[in-house]
Short mmCIF file of C-alpha atoms (C1' of nucleotides) in Angstrom, two decimals:
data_model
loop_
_atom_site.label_atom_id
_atom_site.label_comp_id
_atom_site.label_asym_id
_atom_site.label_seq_id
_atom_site.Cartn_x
_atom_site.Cartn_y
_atom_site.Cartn_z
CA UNK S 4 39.12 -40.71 -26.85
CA UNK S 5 40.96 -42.63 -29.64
CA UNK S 6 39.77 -46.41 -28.56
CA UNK S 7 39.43 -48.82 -31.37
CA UNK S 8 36.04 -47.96 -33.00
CA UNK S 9 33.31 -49.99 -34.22
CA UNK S 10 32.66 -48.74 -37.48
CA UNK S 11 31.92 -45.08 -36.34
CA UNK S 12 33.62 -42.60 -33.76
CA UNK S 13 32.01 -42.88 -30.51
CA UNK S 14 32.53 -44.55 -26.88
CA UNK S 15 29.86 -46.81 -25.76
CA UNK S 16 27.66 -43.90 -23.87
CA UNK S 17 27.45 -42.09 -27.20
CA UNK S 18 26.50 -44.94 -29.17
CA UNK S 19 23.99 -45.92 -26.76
CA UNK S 20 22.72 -42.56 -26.94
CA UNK S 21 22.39 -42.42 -31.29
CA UNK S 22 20.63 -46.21 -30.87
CA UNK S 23 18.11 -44.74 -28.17
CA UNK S 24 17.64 -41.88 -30.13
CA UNK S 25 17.12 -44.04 -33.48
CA UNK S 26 14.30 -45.90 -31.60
CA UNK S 27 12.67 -43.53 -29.71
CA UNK S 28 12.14 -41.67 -32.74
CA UNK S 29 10.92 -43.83 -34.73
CA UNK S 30 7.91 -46.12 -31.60
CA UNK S 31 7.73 -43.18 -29.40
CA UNK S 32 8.50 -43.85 -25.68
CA UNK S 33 5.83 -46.05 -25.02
CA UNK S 34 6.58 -48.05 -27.80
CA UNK S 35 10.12 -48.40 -27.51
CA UNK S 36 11.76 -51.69 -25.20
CA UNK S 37 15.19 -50.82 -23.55
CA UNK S 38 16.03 -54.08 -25.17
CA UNK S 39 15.36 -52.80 -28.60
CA UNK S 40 17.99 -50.00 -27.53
CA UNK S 41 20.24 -52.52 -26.52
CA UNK S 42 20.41 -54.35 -29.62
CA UNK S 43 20.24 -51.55 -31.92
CA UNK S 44 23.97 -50.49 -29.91
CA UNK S 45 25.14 -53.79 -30.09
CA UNK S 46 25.80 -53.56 -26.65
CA UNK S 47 24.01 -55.30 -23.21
CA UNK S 48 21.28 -54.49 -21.62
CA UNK S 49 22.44 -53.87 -18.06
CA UNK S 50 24.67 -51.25 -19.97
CA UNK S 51 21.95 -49.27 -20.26
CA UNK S 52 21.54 -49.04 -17.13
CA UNK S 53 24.70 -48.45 -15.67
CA UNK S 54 25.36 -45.40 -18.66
CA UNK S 55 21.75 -43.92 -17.62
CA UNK S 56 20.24 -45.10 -14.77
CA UNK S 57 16.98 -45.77 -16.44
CA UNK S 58 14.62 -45.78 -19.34
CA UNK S 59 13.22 -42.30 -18.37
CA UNK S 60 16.12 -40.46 -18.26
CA UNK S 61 17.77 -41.50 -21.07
CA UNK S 62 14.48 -40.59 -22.74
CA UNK S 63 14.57 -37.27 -21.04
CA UNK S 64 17.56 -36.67 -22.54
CA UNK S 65 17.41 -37.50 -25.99
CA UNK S 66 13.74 -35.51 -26.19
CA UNK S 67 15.43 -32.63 -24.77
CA UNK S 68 18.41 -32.25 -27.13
CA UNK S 69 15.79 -33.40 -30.26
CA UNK S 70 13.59 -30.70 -29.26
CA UNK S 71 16.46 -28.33 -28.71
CA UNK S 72 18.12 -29.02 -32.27
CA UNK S 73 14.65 -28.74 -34.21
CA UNK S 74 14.35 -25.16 -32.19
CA UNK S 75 17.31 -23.92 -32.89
CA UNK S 76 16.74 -24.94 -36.61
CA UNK S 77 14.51 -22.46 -36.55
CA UNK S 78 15.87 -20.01 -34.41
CA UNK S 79 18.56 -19.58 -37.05
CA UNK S 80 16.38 -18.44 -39.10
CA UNK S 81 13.81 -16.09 -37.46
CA UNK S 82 16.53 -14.49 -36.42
CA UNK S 83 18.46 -13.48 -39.15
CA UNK S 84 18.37 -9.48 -38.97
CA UNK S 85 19.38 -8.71 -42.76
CA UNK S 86 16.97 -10.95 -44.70
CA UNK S 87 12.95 -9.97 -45.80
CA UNK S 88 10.43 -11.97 -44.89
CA UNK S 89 9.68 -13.72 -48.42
CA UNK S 90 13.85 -14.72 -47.82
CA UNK S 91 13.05 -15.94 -44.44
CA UNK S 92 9.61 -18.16 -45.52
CA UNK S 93 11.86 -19.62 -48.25
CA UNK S 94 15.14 -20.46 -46.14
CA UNK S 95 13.17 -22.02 -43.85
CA UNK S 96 10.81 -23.96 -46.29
CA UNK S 97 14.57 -25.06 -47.75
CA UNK S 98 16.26 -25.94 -44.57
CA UNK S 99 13.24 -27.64 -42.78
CA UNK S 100 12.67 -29.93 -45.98
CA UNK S 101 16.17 -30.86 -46.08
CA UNK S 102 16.46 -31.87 -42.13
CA UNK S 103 13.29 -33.62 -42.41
CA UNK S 104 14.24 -35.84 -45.62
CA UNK S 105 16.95 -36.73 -43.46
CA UNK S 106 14.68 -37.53 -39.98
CA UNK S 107 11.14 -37.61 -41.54
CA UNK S 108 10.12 -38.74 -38.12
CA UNK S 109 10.95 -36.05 -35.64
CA UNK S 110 7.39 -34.01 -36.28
CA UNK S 111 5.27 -37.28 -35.58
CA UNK S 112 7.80 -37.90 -32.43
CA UNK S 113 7.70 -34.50 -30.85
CA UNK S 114 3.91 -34.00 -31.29
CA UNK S 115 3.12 -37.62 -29.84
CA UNK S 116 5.56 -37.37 -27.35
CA UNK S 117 4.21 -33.57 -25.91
CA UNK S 118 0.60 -34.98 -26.11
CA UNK S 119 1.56 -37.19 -23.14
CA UNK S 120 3.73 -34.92 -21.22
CA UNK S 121 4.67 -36.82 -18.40
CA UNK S 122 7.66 -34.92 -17.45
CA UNK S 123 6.58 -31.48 -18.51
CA UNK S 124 9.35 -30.82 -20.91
CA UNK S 125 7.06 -28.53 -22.67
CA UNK S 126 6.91 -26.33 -19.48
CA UNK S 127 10.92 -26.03 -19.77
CA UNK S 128 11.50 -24.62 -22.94
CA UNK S 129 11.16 -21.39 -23.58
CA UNK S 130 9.52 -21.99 -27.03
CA UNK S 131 7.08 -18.87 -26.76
CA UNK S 132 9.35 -16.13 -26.44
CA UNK S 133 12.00 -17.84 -28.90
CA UNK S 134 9.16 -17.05 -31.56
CA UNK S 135 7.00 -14.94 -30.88
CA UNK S 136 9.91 -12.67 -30.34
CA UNK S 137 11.87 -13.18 -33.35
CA UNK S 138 12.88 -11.19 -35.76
CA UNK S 139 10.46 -12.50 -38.31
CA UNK S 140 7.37 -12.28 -36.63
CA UNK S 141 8.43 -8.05 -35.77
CA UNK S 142 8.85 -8.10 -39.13
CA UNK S 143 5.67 -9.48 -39.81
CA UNK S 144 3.95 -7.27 -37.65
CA UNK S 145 5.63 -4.38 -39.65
CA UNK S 146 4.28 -6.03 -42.83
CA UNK S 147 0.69 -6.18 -41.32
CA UNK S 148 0.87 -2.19 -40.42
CA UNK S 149 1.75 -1.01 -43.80
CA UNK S 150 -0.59 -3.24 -45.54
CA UNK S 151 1.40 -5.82 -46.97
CA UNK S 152 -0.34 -9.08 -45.49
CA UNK S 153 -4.39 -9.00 -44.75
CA UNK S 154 -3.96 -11.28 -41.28
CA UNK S 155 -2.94 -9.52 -37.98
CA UNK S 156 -2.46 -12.38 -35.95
CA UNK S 157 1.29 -13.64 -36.91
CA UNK S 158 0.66 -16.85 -34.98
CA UNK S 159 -1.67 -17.83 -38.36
CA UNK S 160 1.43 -17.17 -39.95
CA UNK S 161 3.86 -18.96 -37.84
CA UNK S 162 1.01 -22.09 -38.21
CA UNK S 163 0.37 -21.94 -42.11
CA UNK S 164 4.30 -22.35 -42.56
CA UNK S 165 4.93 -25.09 -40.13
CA UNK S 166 2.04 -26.99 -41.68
CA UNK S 167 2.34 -27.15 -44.77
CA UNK S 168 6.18 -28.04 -44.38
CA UNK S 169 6.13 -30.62 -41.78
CA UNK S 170 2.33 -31.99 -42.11
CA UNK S 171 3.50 -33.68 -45.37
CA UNK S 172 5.78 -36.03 -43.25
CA UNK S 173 3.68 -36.53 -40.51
CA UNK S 174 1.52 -38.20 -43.11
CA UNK S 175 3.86 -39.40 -45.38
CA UNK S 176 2.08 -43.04 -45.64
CA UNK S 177 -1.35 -42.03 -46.00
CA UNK S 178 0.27 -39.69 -48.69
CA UNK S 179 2.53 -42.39 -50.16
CA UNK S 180 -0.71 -44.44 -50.50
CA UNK S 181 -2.91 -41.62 -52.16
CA UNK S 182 -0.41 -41.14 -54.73
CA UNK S 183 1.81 -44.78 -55.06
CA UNK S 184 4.54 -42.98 -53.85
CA UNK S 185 7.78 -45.10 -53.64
CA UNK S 186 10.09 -43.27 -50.73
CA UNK S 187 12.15 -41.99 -53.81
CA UNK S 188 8.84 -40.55 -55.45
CA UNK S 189 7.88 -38.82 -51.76
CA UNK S 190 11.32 -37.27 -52.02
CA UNK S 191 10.44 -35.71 -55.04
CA UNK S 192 6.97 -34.78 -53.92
CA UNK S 193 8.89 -32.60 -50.77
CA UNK S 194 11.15 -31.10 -53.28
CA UNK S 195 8.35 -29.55 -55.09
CA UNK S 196 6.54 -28.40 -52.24
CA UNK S 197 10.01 -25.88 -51.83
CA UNK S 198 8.83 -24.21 -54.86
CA UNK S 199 5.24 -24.58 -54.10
CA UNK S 200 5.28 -23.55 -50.18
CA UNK S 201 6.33 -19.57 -50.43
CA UNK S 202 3.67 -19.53 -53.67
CA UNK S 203 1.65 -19.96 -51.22
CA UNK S 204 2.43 -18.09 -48.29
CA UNK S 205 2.29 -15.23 -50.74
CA UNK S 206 4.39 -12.50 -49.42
CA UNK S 207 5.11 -9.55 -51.91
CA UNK S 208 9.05 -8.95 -51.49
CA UNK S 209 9.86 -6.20 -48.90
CA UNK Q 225 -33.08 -53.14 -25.65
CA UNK Q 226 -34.01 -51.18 -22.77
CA UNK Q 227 -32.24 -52.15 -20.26
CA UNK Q 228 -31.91 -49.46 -17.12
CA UNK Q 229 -29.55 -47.23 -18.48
CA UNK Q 230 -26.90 -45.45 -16.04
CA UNK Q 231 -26.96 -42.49 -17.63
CA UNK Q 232 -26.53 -42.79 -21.64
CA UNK Q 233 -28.11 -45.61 -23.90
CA UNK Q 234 -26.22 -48.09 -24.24
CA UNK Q 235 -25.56 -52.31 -23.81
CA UNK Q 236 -22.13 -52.93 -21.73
CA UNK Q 237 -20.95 -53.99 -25.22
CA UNK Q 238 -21.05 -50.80 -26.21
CA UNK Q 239 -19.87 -48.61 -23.43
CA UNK Q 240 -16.61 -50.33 -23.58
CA UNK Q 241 -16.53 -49.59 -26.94
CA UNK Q 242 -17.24 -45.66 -26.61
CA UNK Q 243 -14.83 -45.90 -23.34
CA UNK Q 244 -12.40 -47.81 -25.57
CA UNK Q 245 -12.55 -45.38 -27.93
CA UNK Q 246 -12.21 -42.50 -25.75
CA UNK Q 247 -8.66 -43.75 -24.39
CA UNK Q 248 -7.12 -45.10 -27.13
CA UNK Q 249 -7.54 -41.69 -28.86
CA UNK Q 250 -5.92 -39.92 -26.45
CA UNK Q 251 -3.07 -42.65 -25.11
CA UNK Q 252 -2.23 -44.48 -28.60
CA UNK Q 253 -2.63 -48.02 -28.26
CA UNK Q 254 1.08 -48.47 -26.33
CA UNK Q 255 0.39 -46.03 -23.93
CA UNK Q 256 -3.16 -47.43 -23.16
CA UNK Q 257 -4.32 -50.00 -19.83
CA UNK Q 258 -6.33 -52.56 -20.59
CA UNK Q 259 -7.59 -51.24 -17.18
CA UNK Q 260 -7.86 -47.60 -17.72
CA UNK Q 261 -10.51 -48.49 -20.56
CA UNK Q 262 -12.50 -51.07 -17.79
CA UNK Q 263 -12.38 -48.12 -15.16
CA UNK Q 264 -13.96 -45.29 -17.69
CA UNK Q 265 -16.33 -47.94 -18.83
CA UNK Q 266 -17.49 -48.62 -15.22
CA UNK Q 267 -17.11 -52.08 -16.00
CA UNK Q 268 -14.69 -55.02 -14.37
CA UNK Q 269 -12.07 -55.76 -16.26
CA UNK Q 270 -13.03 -59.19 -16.99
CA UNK Q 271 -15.77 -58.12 -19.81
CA UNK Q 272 -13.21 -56.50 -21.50
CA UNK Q 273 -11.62 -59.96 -22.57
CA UNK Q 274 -15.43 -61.19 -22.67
CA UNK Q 275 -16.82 -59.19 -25.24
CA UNK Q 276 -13.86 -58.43 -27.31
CA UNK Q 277 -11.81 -61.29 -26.23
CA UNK Q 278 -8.04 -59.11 -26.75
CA UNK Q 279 -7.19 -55.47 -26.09
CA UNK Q 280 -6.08 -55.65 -30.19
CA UNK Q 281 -8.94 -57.15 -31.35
CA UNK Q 282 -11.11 -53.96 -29.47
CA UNK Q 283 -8.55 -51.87 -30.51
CA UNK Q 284 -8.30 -53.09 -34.16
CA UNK Q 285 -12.49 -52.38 -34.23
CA UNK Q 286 -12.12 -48.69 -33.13
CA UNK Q 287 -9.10 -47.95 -35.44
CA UNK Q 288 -11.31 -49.30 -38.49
CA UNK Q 289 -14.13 -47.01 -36.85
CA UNK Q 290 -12.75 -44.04 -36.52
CA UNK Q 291 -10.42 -44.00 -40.01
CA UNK Q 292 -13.70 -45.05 -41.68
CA UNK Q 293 -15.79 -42.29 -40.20
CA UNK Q 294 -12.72 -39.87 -40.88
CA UNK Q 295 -12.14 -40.99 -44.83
CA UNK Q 296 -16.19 -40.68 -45.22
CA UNK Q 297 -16.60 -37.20 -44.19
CA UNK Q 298 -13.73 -36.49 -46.44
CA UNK Q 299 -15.97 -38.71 -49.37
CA UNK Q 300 -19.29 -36.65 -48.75
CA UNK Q 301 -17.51 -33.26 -49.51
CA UNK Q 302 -15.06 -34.47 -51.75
CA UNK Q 303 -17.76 -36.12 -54.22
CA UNK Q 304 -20.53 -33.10 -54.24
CA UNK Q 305 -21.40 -33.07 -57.69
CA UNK Q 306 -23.16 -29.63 -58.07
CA UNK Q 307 -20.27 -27.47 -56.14
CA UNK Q 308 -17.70 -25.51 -57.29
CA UNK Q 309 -14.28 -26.72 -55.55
CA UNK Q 310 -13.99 -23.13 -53.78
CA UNK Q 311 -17.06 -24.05 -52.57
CA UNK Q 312 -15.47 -27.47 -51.30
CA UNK Q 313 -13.18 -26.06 -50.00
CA UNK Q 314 -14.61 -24.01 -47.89
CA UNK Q 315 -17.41 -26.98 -46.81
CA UNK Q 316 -14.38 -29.33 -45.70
CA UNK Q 317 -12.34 -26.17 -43.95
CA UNK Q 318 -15.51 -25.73 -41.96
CA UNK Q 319 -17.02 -29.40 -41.75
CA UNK Q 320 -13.25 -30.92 -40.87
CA UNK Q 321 -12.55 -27.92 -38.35
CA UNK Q 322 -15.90 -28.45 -36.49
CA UNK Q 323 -15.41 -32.23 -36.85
CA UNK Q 324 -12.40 -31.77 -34.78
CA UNK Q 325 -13.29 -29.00 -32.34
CA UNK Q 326 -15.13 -32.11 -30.79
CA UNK Q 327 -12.29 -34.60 -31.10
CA UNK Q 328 -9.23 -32.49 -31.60
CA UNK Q 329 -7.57 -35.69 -30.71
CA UNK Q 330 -8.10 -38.18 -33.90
CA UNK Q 331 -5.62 -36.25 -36.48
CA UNK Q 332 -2.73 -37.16 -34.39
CA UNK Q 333 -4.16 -40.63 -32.91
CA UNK Q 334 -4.60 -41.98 -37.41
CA UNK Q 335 -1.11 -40.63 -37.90
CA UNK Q 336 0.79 -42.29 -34.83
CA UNK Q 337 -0.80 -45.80 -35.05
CA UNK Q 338 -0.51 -46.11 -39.08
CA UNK Q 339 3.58 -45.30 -38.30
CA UNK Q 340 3.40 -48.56 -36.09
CA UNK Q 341 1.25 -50.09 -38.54
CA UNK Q 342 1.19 -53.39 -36.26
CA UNK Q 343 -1.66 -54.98 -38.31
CA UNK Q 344 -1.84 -53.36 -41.63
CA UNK Q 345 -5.30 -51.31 -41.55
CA UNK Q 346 -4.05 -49.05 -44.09
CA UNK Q 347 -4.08 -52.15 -46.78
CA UNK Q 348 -7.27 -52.24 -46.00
CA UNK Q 349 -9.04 -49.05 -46.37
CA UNK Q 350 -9.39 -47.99 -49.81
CA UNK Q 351 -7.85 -44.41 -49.04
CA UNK Q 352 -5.98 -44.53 -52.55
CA UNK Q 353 -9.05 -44.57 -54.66
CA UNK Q 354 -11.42 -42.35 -52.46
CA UNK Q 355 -9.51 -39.55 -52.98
CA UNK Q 356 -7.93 -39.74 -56.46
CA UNK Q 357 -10.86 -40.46 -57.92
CA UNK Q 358 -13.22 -37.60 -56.22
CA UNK Q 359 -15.12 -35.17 -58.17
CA UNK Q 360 -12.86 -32.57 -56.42
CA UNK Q 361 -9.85 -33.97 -58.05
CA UNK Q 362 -11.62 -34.09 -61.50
CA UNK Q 363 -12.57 -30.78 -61.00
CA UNK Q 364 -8.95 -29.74 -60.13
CA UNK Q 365 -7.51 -30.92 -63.02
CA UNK Q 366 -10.06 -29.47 -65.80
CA UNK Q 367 -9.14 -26.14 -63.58
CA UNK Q 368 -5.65 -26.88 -64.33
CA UNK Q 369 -6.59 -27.89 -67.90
CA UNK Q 370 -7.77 -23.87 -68.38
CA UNK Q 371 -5.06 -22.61 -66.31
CA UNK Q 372 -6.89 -21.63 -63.29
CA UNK Q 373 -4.39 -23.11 -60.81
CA UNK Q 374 -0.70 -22.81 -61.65
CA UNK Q 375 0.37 -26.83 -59.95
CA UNK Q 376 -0.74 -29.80 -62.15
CA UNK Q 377 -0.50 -32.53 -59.65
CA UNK Q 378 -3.68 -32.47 -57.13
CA UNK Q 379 -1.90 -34.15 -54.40
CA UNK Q 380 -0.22 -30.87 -53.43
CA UNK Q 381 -3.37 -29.52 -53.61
CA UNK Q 382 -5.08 -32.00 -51.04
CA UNK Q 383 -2.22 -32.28 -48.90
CA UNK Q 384 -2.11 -27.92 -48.56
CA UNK Q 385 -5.73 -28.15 -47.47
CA UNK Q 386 -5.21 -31.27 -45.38
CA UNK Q 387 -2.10 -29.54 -43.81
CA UNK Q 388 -3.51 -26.00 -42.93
CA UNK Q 389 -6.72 -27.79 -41.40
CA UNK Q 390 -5.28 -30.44 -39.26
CA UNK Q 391 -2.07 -29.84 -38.21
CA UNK Q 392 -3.25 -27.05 -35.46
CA UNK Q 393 -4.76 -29.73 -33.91
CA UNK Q 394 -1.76 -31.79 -34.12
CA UNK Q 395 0.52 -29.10 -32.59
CA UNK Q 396 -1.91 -27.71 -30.55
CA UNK Q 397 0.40 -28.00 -27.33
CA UNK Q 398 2.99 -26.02 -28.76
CA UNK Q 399 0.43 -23.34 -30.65
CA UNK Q 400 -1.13 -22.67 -27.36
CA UNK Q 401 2.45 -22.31 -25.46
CA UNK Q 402 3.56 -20.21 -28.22
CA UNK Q 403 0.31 -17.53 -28.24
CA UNK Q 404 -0.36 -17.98 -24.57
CA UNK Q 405 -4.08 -19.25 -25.46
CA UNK Q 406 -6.51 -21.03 -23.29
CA UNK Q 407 -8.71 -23.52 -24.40
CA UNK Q 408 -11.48 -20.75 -25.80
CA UNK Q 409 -8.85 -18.55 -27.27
CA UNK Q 410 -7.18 -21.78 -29.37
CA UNK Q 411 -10.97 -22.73 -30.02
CA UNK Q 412 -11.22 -18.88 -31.43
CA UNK Q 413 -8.30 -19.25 -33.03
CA UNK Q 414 -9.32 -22.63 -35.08
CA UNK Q 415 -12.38 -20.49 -35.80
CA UNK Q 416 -10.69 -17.66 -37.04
CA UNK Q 417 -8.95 -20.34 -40.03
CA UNK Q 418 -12.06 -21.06 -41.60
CA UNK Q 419 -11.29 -17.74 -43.07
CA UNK Q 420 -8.06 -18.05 -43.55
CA UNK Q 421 -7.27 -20.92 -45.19
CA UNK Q 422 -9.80 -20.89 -48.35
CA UNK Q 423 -7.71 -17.52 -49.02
CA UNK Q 424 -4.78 -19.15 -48.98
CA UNK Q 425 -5.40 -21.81 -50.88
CA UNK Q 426 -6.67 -19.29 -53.42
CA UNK Q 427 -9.08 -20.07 -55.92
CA UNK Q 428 -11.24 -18.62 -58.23
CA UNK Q 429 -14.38 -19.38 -58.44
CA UNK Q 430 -15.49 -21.83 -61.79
"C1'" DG V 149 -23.40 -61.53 -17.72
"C1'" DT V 150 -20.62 -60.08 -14.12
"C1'" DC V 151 -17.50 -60.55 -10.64
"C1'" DT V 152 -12.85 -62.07 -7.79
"C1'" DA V 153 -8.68 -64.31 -7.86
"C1'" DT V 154 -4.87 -65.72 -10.22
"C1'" DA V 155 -2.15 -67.45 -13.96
"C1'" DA V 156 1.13 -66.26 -17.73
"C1'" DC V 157 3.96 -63.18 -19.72
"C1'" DG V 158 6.79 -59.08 -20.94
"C1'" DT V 159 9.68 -55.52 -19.41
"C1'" DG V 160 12.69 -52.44 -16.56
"C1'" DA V 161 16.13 -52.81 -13.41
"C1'" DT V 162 19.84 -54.92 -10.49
"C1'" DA V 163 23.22 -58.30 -8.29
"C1'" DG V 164 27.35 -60.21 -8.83
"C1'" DA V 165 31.06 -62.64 -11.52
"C1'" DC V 166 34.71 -61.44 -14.60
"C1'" DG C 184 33.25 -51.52 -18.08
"C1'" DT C 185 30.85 -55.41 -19.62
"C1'" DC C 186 28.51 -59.47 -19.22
"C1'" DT C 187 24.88 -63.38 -17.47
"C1'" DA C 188 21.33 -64.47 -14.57
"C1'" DT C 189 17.61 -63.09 -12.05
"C1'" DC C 190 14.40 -60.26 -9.52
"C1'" DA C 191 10.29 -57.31 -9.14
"C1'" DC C 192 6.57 -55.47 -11.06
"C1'" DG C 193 2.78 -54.22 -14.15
"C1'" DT C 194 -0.31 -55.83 -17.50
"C1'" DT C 195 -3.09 -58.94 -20.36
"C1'" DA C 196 -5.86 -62.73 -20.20
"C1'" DT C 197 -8.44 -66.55 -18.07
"C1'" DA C 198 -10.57 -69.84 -14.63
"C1'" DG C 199 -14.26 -70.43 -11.93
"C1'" DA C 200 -17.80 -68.88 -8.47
"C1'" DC C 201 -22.12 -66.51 -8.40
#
DNA sequence: GTCTATAACGTGATAGAC
DNA sequence: GTCTATCACGTTATAGAC
């Protein structure tokens, strides 16, 4: 465990893992060269291969926990029993914007990534009940019974609030562009959007 | 001109482009064969490299194609001069949603190949301009001028209505998982927004 | 213009020395 | 465990016959 490190903690399988996840993240699988991995480790090529037999799996891998993390993200939240819904929409507007200034690239990644579904992750997580069986959305359908919100369906809902929070970063350059953003300016933009998001969303406190 | 047709219009020239098209929307240019676009073409593969002489020269034609045809649709609406924004908004929720009932594919094809940005199309296209200086963006800021919306800068404004239209389409993997919806029922479902999301964004009429 | 055959190259993976 | 050298394969692109 204590080995002489690099610059950060981490044996050689763990660093490999942080580089592959770095550049799989950022080209997608199919645009991503094992040698790219490689580099970014500082390590050898054939490492790769002897840590994770191949390209796929180590892909596999690093999909599955990225998909995992963002899920539980907002498990966390949907779940909370003691908090409204208004509490809820803004924890999660907060928390979301805050992990995705830090990886502005995992919404791009995981949509691209599920449109090609070769290995059926999708199929494997079980990320229909984990929301549509949360806490939030019974307390949306609460909401919806005495009146409170006009829209039955709480998967419009669910939709409205993922969009406007992670759409902004899916199109951050096309955004950047409309506006001459500088990356510091964008990171101001998101900031606002915390206020601006639950404005929105428009739930009277309950 | 007329040639025998198989079974559209249509030189070879440009049924490699409409095949082209077809695959590169769905695959991304990485995860595309320079083969898979001769097979749906019905072609060899040789008149591929004939007509278009490399896979990113074809490529770089559609890319221009389709964010051209995307960013004027947006211009038409955007520049009415004799409608109200609500009404604007409600033409693009409706023009944009049909737009991409038929190609629910393009949102997520523009964003993933500007992040790899190999060539630098988005120098190019005059995105900047078309939108900040639309008669819907004048007419946002007189309405913020007489207090009619409560956020001064437009670009939230574009990016909300950009947001709640396209990323469904984006996520629609996971939006289908998550409300157990076929095809028809997500089609419904997109339907069911053009509703929606005017009320959301919430404004009065001027 | 359209095809077949093949060259040229990039990439994932492995053999084998250390 | 880690490296160098190399194989094996898929893919883009082209040469050349028709």
């Amino acid at each position: 465990m204590a080995k002489e490190n690099l610059k950060l903690d981490s044996t050689t399988e763990e660093r490999i893992k942080e580089a592959a996840r770095a550049v799989f993240i950022k080209k997608g699988f199919n645009g991503t060269r094992t040698r790219d991995i490689a580099e970014e480790a500082g390590i050898n090529l054939a490492l790769l291969n002897y840590y994770f037999r191949s390209k796929e799996r180590l892909f596999e891998i690093i999909m599955f926990e990225t998909m995992l993390g963002f899920m539980q993200q907002m498990a966390l939240v949907f779940n909370e029993e003691s908090t409204s819904i208004k509490q809820k929409v803004e924890k999660m507007v907060d928390s979301f914007t805050e992990l995705l200034l830090r990886e502005p690239n995992i919404p791009l990644f995981i949509m691209s990534e599920i449109r090609n579904d070769a290995t059926g992750f999708l199929e494997k997580l079980p990320v229909a009940n984990m929301v549509m069986s949360s806490v939030l959305v019974k307390q949306y359908q609460e909401a919806y019974k005495n009146g409170k919100v006009k829209e039955a369906n709480p998967l419009h809902f669910i939709t409205n609030l993922m969009a406007l929070v992670q759409f902004p970063f899916i199109a951050s350059p096309l955004l950047k562009k409309m506006g001459n953003m500088s990356d510091p300016m964008f990171r101001e933009f998101m900031l606002e959007r915390k206020q601006i998001i639950p404005r929105l969303i428009g739930l009277s406190d309950k």
